[in-house]
Coordinates of C-alpha atoms in Angstrom, one line a residue:
X1 CA 76.6 113.0 81.5
X2 CA 74.3 115.0 83.7
X3 CA 73.1 112.0 85.6
X4 CA 76.6 110.9 86.5
X5 CA 77.6 114.1 88.1
X6 CA 76.4 113.3 91.6
X7 CA 78.2 110.0 91.4
X8 CA 81.6 111.7 91.5
X9 CA 81.3 113.1 95.0
X10 CA 79.7 109.9 96.2
X11 CA 82.5 107.8 94.7
X12 CA 85.1 110.1 96.3
X13 CA 83.4 109.9 99.7
X14 CA 83.2 106.1 99.5
X15 CA 86.9 105.8 98.5
X16 CA 87.9 108.2 101.2
X17 CA 86.0 106.3 103.9
X18 CA 87.4 103.0 102.7
X19 CA 90.9 104.4 102.8
X20 CA 90.3 105.8 106.3
X21 CA 89.2 102.3 107.4
X22 CA 92.4 100.8 106.0
X23 CA 94.4 103.6 107.6
X24 CA 93.0 102.8 111.0
X25 CA 93.9 99.1 110.5
X26 CA 97.5 100.1 109.4
X27 CA 97.9 102.3 112.5
X28 CA 97.4 99.2 114.6
X29 CA 98.7 96.3 112.5
X30 CA 102.1 94.9 113.5
X31 CA 102.1 96.7 116.9
X32 CA 100.5 93.9 118.9
X33 CA 102.2 90.5 119.3
X34 CA 99.0 88.6 120.3
X35 CA 97.8 85.9 117.9
X36 CA 94.1 86.5 118.3
X37 CA 93.5 90.1 117.8
X38 CA 90.4 90.2 115.4
X39 CA 88.5 92.5 117.8
X40 CA 91.4 94.8 118.2
X41 CA 92.0 95.1 114.4
X42 CA 88.3 95.7 113.8
X43 CA 88.3 98.4 116.5
X44 CA 91.3 100.0 114.9
X45 CA 89.6 100.0 111.5
X46 CA 86.5 101.5 113.0
X47 CA 88.6 104.2 114.7
X48 CA 90.1 105.0 111.3
X49 CA 86.7 105.2 109.8
X50 CA 85.3 107.5 112.5
X51 CA 88.3 109.8 112.3
X52 CA 88.3 109.8 108.5
X53 CA 84.6 110.7 108.5
X54 CA 85.4 113.7 110.7
X55 CA 88.4 114.8 108.7
X56 CA 86.7 114.4 105.3
X57 CA 84.2 117.0 106.5
X58 CA 86.9 119.6 105.8
X59 CA 87.0 119.2 102.0
X60 CA 83.2 118.8 101.9
X61 CA 82.8 122.1 103.8
X62 CA 85.4 123.7 101.6
X63 CA 83.5 122.7 98.4
X64 CA 80.2 123.8 100.0
X65 CA 81.8 127.2 100.9
X66 CA 83.1 127.6 97.3
X67 CA 79.6 126.8 96.0
X68 CA 77.8 129.1 98.4
X69 CA 80.1 132.1 97.6
X70 CA 80.2 131.6 93.9
X71 CA 78.5 134.0 91.6
X72 CA 77.6 131.2 89.2
X73 CA 76.9 128.1 91.3
X74 CA 76.1 125.8 88.4
X75 CA 79.4 126.6 86.7
X76 CA 81.3 126.2 90.0
X77 CA 79.6 122.9 90.6
X78 CA 80.6 121.6 87.1
X79 CA 84.1 122.8 87.7
X80 CA 84.4 121.1 91.0
X81 CA 82.8 117.9 89.5
X82 CA 85.3 117.9 86.7
X83 CA 88.1 118.3 89.2
X84 CA 86.6 115.6 91.3
X85 CA 86.6 113.3 88.3
X86 CA 90.2 114.2 87.6
X87 CA 90.9 113.5 91.3
X88 CA 89.1 110.2 91.2
X89 CA 90.8 108.6 88.2
X90 CA 94.4 108.2 89.7
X91 CA 92.9 107.1 93.0
X92 CA 90.7 104.5 91.2
X93 CA 93.8 103.0 89.5
X94 CA 95.6 103.0 92.8
X95 CA 92.6 101.4 94.6
X96 CA 92.3 98.8 91.9
X97 CA 96.0 97.8 92.4
X98 CA 95.5 97.6 96.2
X99 CA 92.3 95.5 95.8
X100 CA 94.1 93.1 93.4
X101 CA 97.0 92.7 95.9
X102 CA 94.5 92.0 98.7
X103 CA 92.7 89.5 96.5
X104 CA 96.0 87.8 95.8
X105 CA 96.8 87.8 99.5
X106 CA 93.5 86.2 100.5
X107 CA 93.1 83.8 97.6
X108 CA 96.6 82.5 96.8
X109 CA 98.5 79.7 98.8
X110 CA 100.6 80.9 101.7
X111 CA 103.9 81.5 99.9
X112 CA 102.3 83.2 96.9
X113 CA 100.1 85.3 99.2
X114 CA 103.2 86.4 101.3
X115 CA 104.9 87.4 98.0
X116 CA 101.8 89.3 97.0
X117 CA 102.0 91.2 100.3
X118 CA 105.7 92.0 100.0
X119 CA 105.7 93.1 96.4
X120 CA 102.1 94.5 96.3
X121 CA 100.7 96.0 99.5
X122 CA 104.0 97.1 101.0
X123 CA 105.1 99.3 98.1
X124 CA 101.6 100.5 97.5
X125 CA 101.3 101.7 101.0
X126 CA 104.5 103.7 100.5
X127 CA 103.1 105.1 97.2
X128 CA 100.0 106.5 98.9
X129 CA 101.3 110.1 99.0
X130 CA 102.3 109.9 95.4
X131 CA 98.8 108.7 94.5
X132 CA 97.3 111.6 96.3
X133 CA 99.7 114.0 94.6
X134 CA 98.6 112.5 91.2
X135 CA 95.0 112.9 92.2
X136 CA 95.6 116.6 93.1
X137 CA 97.2 117.1 89.7
X138 CA 94.2 115.4 88.1
X139 CA 91.9 117.8 90.1
X140 CA 93.8 120.8 88.9
X141 CA 93.8 119.7 85.3
X142 CA 90.1 118.9 85.5
X143 CA 88.8 121.8 87.5
X144 CA 91.5 124.4 88.1
X145 CA 92.4 126.1 91.3
X146 CA 89.1 125.6 93.2
X147 CA 89.3 121.8 92.5
X148 CA 92.9 121.7 93.5
X149 CA 92.0 123.5 96.8
X150 CA 89.4 120.9 97.7
X151 CA 91.6 118.1 96.5
X152 CA 94.6 119.2 98.5
X153 CA 92.4 119.5 101.7
X154 CA 91.0 116.0 100.9
X155 CA 94.5 114.6 100.4
X156 CA 95.7 116.1 103.7
X157 CA 92.7 114.6 105.4
X158 CA 93.2 111.2 104.0
X159 CA 96.9 111.1 104.6
X160 CA 96.3 112.4 108.2
X161 CA 94.1 109.5 109.4
X162 CA 96.8 106.9 110.0
X163 CA 99.2 109.1 112.0
X164 CA 96.3 110.6 114.0
X165 CA 94.9 107.1 114.9
X166 CA 98.4 105.9 115.7
X167 CA 99.2 108.9 118.0
X168 CA 95.8 108.8 119.7
X169 CA 95.4 105.1 120.4
X170 CA 98.5 103.1 119.5
X171 CA 101.5 105.1 120.4
X172 CA 102.5 102.8 123.3
X173 CA 101.2 99.5 122.0
X174 CA 104.0 97.0 121.4

């Protein structure tokens, strides 16, 4: 169990950065009528990744602050890690559902892939805030108030990427 502890923050970071990349894509997708827009969608995804990287510093700095001010750093680290694991479990289930929908979209014939998009990715996008709320609950159950604080800041950062990218770069794109 001890060797898996550093994997939790790393897994959360990777999941957050992946989500930020998709958030950048979603901020742009559907707002440009051009047919060939691969560069523009890649640029939007990179913008989401860059902004998500900056925003995800907030929970990392919060966790670092909690660790630096704790009287028992090892116990606080284990508490935050347990909370991180509780945070990670609902998001992993959510991410798995999203990846399965994406796989169906890319692998199935046109009609079936369109159906997968409509019944999979659309509702899953709307359920993102609920997935983050479930993750915060998991953080609280796993690590208590300190983990909930870090999880809530991480959730706000993740949910803030798409609106921020949209307002900064794509507010007037039609």
